[in-house]
Coordinates of C-alpha atoms and ligand atoms in Angstrom, one line a residue:
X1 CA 51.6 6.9 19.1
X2 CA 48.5 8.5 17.5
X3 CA 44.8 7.8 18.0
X4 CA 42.7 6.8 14.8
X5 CA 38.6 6.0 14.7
X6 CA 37.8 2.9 13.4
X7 CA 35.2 0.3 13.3
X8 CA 35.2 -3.1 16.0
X9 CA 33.9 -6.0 16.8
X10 CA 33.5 -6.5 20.3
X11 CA 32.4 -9.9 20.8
X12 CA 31.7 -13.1 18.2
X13 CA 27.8 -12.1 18.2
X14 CA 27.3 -8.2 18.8
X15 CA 27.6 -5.5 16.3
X16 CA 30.6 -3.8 14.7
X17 CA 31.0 -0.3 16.8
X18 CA 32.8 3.0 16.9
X19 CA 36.4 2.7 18.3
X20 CA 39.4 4.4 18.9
X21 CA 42.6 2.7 18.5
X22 CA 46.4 3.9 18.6
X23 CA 48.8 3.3 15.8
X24 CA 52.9 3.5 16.6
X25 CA 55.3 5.5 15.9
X26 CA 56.8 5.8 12.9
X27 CA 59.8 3.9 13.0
X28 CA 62.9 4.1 10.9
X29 CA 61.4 1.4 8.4
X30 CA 57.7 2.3 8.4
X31 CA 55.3 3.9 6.1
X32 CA 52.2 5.7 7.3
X33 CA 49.2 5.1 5.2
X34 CA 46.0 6.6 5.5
X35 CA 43.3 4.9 4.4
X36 CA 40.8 5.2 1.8
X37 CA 39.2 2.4 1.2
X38 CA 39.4 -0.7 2.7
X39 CA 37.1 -3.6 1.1
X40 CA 35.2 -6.2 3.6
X41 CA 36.6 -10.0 2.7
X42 CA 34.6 -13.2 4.1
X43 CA 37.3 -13.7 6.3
X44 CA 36.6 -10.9 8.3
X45 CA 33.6 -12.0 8.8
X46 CA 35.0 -15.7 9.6
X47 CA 37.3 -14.2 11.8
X48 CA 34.6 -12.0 13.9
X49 CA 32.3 -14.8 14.3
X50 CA 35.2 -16.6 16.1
X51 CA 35.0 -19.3 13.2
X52 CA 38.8 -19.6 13.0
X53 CA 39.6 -19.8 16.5
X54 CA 40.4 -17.2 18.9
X55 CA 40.1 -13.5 18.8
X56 CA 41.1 -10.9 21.0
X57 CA 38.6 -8.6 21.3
X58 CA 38.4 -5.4 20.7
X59 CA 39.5 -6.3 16.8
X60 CA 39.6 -4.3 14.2
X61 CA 38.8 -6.3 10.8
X62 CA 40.4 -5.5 7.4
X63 CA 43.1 -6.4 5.4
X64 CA 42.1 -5.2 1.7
X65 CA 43.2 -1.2 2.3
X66 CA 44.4 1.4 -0.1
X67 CA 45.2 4.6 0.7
X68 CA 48.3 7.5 0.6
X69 CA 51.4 7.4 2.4
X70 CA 51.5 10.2 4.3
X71 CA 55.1 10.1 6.2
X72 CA 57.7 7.7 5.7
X73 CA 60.8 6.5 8.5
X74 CA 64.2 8.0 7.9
X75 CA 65.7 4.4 6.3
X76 CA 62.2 4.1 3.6
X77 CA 63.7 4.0 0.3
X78 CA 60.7 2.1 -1.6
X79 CA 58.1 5.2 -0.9
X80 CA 57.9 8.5 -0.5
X81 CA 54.9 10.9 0.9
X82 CA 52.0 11.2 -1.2
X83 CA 52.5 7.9 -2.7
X84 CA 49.1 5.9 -3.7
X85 CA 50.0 2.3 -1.7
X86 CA 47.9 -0.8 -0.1
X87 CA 48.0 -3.4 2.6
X88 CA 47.1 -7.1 1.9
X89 CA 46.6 -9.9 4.4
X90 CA 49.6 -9.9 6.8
X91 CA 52.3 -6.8 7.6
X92 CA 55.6 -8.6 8.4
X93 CA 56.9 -12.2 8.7
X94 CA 60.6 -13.2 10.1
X95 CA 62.6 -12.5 6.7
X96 CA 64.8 -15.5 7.7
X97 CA 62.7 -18.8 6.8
X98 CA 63.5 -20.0 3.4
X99 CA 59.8 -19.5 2.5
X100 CA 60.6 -15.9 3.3
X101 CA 63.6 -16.0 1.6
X102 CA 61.6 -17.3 -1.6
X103 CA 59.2 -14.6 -1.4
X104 CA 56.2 -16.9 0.0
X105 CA 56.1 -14.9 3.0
X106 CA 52.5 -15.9 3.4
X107 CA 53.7 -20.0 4.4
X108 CA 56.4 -17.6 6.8
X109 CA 57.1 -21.0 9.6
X110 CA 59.0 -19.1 11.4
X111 CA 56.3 -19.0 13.3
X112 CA 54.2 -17.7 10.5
X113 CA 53.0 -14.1 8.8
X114 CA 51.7 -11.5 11.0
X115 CA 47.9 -10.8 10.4
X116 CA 47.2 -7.6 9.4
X117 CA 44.9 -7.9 12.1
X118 CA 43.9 -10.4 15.0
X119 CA 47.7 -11.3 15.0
X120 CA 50.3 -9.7 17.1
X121 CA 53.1 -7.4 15.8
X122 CA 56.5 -7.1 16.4
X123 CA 56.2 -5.0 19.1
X124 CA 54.3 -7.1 21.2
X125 CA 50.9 -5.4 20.5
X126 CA 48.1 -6.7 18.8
X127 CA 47.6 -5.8 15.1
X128 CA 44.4 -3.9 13.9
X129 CA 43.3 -3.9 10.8
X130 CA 41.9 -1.5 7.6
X131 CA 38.7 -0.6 9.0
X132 CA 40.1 2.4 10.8
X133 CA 41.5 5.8 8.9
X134 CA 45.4 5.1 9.1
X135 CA 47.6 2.2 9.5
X136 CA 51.8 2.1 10.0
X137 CA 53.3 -0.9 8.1
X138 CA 56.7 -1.5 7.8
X139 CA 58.0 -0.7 3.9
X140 CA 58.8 -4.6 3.1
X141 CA 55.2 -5.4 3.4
X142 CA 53.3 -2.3 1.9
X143 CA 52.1 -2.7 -2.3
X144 CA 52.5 0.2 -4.7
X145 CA 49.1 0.6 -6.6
X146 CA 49.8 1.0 -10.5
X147 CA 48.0 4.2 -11.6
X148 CA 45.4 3.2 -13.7
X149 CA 43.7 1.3 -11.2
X150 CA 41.3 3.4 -8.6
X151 CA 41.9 3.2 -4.9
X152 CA 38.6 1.6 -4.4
X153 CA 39.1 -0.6 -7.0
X154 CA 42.6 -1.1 -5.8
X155 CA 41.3 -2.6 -2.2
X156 CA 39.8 -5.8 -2.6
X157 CA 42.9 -6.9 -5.3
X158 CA 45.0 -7.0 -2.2
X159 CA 43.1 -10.0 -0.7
X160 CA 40.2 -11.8 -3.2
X161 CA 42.8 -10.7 -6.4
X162 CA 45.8 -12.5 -4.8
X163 CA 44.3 -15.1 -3.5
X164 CA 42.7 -16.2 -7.2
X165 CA 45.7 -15.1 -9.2
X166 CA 48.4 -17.2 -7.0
X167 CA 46.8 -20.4 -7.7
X168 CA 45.7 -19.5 -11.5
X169 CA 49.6 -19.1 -12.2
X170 CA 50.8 -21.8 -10.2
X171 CA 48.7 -24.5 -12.0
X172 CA 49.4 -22.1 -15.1
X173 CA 46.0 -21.5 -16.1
X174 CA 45.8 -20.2 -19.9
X175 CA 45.5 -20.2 -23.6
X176 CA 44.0 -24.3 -23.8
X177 CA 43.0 -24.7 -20.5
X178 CA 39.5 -25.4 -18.9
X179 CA 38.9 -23.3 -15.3
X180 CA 35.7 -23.7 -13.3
X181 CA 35.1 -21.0 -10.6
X182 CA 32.9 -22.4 -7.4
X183 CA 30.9 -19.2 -6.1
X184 CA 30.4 -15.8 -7.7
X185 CA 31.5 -13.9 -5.1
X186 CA 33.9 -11.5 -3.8
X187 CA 36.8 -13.9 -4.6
X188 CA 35.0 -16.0 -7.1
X189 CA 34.4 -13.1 -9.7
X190 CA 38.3 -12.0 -9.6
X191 CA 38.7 -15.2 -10.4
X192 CA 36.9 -15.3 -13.4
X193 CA 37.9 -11.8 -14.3
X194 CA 42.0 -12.8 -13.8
X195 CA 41.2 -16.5 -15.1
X196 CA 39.5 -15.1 -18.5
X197 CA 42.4 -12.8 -18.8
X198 CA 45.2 -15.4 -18.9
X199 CA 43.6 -16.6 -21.8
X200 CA 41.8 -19.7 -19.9
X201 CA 38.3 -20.9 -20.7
X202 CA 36.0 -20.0 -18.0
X203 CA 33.2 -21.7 -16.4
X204 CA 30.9 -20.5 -13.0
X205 CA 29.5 -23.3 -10.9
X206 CA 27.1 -21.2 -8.7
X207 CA 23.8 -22.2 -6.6
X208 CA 21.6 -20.4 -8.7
X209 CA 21.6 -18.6 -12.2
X210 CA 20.5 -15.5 -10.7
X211 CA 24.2 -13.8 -11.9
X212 CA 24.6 -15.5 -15.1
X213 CA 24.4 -12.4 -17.3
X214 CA 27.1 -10.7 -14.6
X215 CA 29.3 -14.2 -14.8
X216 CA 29.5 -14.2 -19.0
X217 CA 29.9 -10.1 -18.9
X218 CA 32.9 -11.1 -16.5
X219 CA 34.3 -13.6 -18.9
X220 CA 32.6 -16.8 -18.5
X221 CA 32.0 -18.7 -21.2
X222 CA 29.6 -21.0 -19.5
X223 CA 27.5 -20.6 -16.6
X224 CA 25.9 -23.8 -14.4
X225 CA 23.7 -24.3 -11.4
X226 CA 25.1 -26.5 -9.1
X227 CA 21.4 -26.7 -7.7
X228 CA 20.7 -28.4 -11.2
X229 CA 21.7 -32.2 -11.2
X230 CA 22.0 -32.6 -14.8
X231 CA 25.3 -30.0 -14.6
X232 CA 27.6 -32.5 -12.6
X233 CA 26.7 -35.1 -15.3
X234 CA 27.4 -32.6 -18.4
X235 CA 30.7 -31.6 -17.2
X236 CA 32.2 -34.8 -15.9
X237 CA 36.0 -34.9 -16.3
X238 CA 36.1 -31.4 -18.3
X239 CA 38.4 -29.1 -16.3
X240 CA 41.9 -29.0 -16.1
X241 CA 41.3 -26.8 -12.7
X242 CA 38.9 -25.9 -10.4
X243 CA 39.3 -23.0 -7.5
X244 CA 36.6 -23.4 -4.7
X245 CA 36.0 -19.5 -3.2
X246 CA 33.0 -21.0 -1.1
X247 CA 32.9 -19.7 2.1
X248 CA 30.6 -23.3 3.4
X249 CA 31.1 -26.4 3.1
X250 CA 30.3 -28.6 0.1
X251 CA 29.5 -31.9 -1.5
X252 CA 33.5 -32.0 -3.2
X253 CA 33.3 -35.8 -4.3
X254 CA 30.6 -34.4 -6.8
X255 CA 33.0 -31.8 -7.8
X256 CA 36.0 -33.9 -7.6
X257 CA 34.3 -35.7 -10.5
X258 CA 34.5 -32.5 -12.9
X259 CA 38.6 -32.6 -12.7
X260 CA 40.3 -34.3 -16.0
X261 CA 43.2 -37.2 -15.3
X262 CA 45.4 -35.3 -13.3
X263 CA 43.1 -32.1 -12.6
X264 CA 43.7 -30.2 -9.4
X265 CA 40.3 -28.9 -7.0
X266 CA 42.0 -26.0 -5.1
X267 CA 40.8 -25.0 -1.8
X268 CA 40.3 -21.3 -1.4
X269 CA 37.0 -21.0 0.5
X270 CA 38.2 -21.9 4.4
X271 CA 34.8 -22.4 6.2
X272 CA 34.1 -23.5 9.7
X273 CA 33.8 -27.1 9.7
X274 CA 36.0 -30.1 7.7
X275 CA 34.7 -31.5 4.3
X276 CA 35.0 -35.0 3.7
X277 CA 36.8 -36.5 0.6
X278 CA 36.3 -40.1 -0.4
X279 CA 39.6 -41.4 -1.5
X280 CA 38.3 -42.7 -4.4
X281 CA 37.3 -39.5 -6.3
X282 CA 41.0 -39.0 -5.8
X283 CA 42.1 -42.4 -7.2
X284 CA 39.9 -42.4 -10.2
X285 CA 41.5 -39.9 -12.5
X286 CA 44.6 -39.6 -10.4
X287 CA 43.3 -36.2 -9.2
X288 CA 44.4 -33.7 -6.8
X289 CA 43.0 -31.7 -4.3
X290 CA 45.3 -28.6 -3.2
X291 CA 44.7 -25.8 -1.0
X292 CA 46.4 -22.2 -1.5
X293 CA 46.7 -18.8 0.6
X294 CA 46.7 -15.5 -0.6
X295 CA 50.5 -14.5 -2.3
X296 CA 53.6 -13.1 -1.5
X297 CA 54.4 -9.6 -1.6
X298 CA 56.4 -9.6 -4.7
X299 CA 53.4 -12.1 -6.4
X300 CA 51.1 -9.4 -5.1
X301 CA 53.0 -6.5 -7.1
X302 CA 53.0 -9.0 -9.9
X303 CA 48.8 -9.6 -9.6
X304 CA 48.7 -5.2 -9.3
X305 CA 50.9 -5.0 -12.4
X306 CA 49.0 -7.6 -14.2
X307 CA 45.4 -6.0 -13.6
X308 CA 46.6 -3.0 -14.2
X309 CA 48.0 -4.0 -17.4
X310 CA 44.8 -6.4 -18.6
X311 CA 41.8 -3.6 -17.2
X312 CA 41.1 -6.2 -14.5
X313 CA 39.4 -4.5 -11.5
X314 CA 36.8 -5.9 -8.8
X315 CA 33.1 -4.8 -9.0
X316 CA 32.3 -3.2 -6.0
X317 CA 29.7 -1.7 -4.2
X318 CA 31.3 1.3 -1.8
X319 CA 29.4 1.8 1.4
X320 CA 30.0 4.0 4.2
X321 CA 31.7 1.9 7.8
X322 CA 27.6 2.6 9.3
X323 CA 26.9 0.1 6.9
X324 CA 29.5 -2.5 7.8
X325 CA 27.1 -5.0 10.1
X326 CA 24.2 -4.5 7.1
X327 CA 27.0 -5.4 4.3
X328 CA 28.0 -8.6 6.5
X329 CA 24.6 -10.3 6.3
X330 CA 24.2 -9.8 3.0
X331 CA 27.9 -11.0 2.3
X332 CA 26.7 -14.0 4.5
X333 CA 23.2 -14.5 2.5
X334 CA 25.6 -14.7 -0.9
X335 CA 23.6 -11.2 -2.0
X336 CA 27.2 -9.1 -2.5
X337 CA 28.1 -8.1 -6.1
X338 CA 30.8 -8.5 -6.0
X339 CA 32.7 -6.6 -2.9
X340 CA 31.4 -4.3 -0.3
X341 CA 34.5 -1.5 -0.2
X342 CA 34.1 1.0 2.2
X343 CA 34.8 4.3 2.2
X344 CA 37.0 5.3 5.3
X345 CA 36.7 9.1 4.5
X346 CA 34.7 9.9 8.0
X347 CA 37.5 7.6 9.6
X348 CA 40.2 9.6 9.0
Ligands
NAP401 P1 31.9 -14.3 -0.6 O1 32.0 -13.0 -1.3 O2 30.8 -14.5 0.4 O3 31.7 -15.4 -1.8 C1 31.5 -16.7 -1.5 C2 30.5 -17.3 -2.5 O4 30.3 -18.7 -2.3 C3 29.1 -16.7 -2.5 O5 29.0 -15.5 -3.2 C4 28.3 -17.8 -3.1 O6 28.4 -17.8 -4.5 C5 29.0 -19.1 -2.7 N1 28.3 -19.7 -1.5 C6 28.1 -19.1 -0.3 N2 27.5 -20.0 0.6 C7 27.3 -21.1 -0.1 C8 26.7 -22.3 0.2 N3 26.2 -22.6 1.4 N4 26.7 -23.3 -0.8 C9 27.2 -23.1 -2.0 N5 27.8 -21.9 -2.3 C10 27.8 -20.9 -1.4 O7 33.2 -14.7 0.1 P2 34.8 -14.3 -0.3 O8 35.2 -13.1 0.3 O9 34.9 -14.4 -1.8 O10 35.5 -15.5 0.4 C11 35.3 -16.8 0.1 C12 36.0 -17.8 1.0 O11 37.4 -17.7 0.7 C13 35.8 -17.5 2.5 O12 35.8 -18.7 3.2 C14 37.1 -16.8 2.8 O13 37.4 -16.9 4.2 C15 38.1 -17.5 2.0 N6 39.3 -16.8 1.7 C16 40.5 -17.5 1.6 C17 41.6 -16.9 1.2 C18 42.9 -17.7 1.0 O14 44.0 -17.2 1.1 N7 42.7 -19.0 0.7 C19 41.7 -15.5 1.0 C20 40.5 -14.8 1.1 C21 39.3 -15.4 1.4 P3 27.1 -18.1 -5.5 O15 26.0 -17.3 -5.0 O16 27.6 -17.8 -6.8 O17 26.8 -19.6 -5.3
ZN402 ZN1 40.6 -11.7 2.7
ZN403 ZN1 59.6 -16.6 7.5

């Protein structure tokens, strides 16, 4: 076992806090990572808060982590030392279920995915997550980062990139479709970015106009306030696909509305509380309302690949980990642009 610093939070309601946590061994299977950068996802902040259910406390948050392997276990084939590498949302699943087997090993039901943090690991210890200066993963569940993307950048692709570019390809976004994004944040302007990218015609539906210039610079072609009425009347029945990244809960009968026949409203934004649907802005335009998590490891190579390949690559605004609790209440007041990354140098 070694020690590492790291950041924690403690309780649902105090501060995050210096902490020292241990790592394991490296076994024959595992890579030893230390991290560089590790970006700060809403769900962290979700989780913390105890909005999600039950945390053991002390947690270390974080599952958006780049870094450098640094030592590999004698049966590693897919990395060697040195290696630039990342951790997304979970670090092992059981390999047997045949969602496993199909490389969804995010819907693992056997029970399910291990968190990369807040879960509990094979070896019967909890996980802790990329908010800390060095994690041990097992090889299976560790990304390669293409060159040509930054390890900073690289960070927030494992969580807000997969999660938009799953659902993009599995309702096929592209060339002659029409994509609304709900919420220009962390999530919500990967979206765009990856949607714009695939060739799809982008819209933003955000509370305010404030980011407008930021949205059509991303690769928006239109830009709406969902503050202003008169939107939800101009773009009645005009999108093939819509991805919610809101982090609260929303009005989606008046959304529901902006789907085509047979459009799909995809749940990505997981706050607290239920939304209601009326059944019949389902019925009416035989729409569909879908939810989607994150992606497998092999889609997640896939989504690297791809951004590498189109110069897709998060905004972000890097901060050091004494900044963590400031950066959460400005995620939490929407004021983020577009993903808080920190820096885990003084970590390691
Ligand atoms: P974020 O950076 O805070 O972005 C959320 C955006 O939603 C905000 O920037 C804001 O955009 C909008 N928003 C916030 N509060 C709102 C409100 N009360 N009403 C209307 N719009 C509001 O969060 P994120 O990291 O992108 O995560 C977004 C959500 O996705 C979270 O719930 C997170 O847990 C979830 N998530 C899910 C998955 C998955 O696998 N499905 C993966 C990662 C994250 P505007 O200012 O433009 O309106
Ligand atoms: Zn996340
Ligand atoms: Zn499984």
């Amino acid at each position: 076992m070694s020690t590492v610093s790291a950041y924690a939070a403690t309780s649902a309601t105090d501060p995050l806090t210096p902490a020292t946590i241990t790592r394991r061994e490296l076994g024959p299977h595992d890579v030893a990572l230390d991290i560089h950068f590790a970006g700060i996802c809403h769900s962290d902040i979700h989780t913390v808060r105890g909005e999600w259910g039950q945390v053991e406390y002390p947690m270390v948050p974080g599952h958006e982590i780049a870094g450098v392997v640094t030592g590999v276990g004698s049966e590693v084939t897919l990395f060697q030392v040195g290696d630039r590498a990342g951790v997304g949302c979970f670090v092992d699943s059981c390999r047997e279920c045949e969602n496993c087997l199909a490389g969804e090993e995010q819907y693992c039901d056997n029970p399910g995915m291990i968190g990369t943090y807040n879960g509990v690991g094979r070896d019967g210890q909890p996980t802790q997550g990329g908010y800390s200066g060095a994690i041990v993963v097992d090889e299976n569940y560790v990304l390669r980062i293409p060159d040509g993307i930054g390890l900073d950048a690289a960070a927030p692709l494992l969580c807000a990139g997969i999660t938009t570019y799953s659902p993009l390809r599995h309702w096929h976004a592209g060339p002659g479709t029409k994509v609304a994004v709900i919420g220009l944040g962390g999530l919500g302007h990967l979206g765009v970015k990856l949607a714009a990218a695939m060739g799809a015609e982008v819209t933003v539906l955000s509370q305010s106009l404030k980011k407008m210039e930021d949205g059509l610079r991303l690769g928006a072609t239109d830009y709406r306030a969902t503050s202003d009425r008169t939107t939800f009347k101009d773009l009645a029945g005009k999108f093939d696909l819509i991805l919610n990244t809101v982090s609260a809960n929303l009005d989606l009968e008046q959304y529901l509305k902006l789907l085509t026949l047979d459009g799909t409203l995809v749940e990505l934004g997981m706050p607290e509380h239920p939304m209601s649907v009326p059944a019949g802005a389902l019925i009416f335009g035989r729409r569909r309302i879908a939810g989607s998590l994150i992606g497998g490891i092999a889609e997640t190579q896939e989504m690297l690949e791809f951004c590498a390949e189109h110069g897709v690559a998060p905004e972000i605004e890097v901060i050091e980990p004494d900044y963590i609790n400031e950066a959460y209440a400005r995620v939490l007041a929407s004021d983020v642009r577009y993903r808080f990354v920190i820096d885990t140098a003084s970590l390691r």
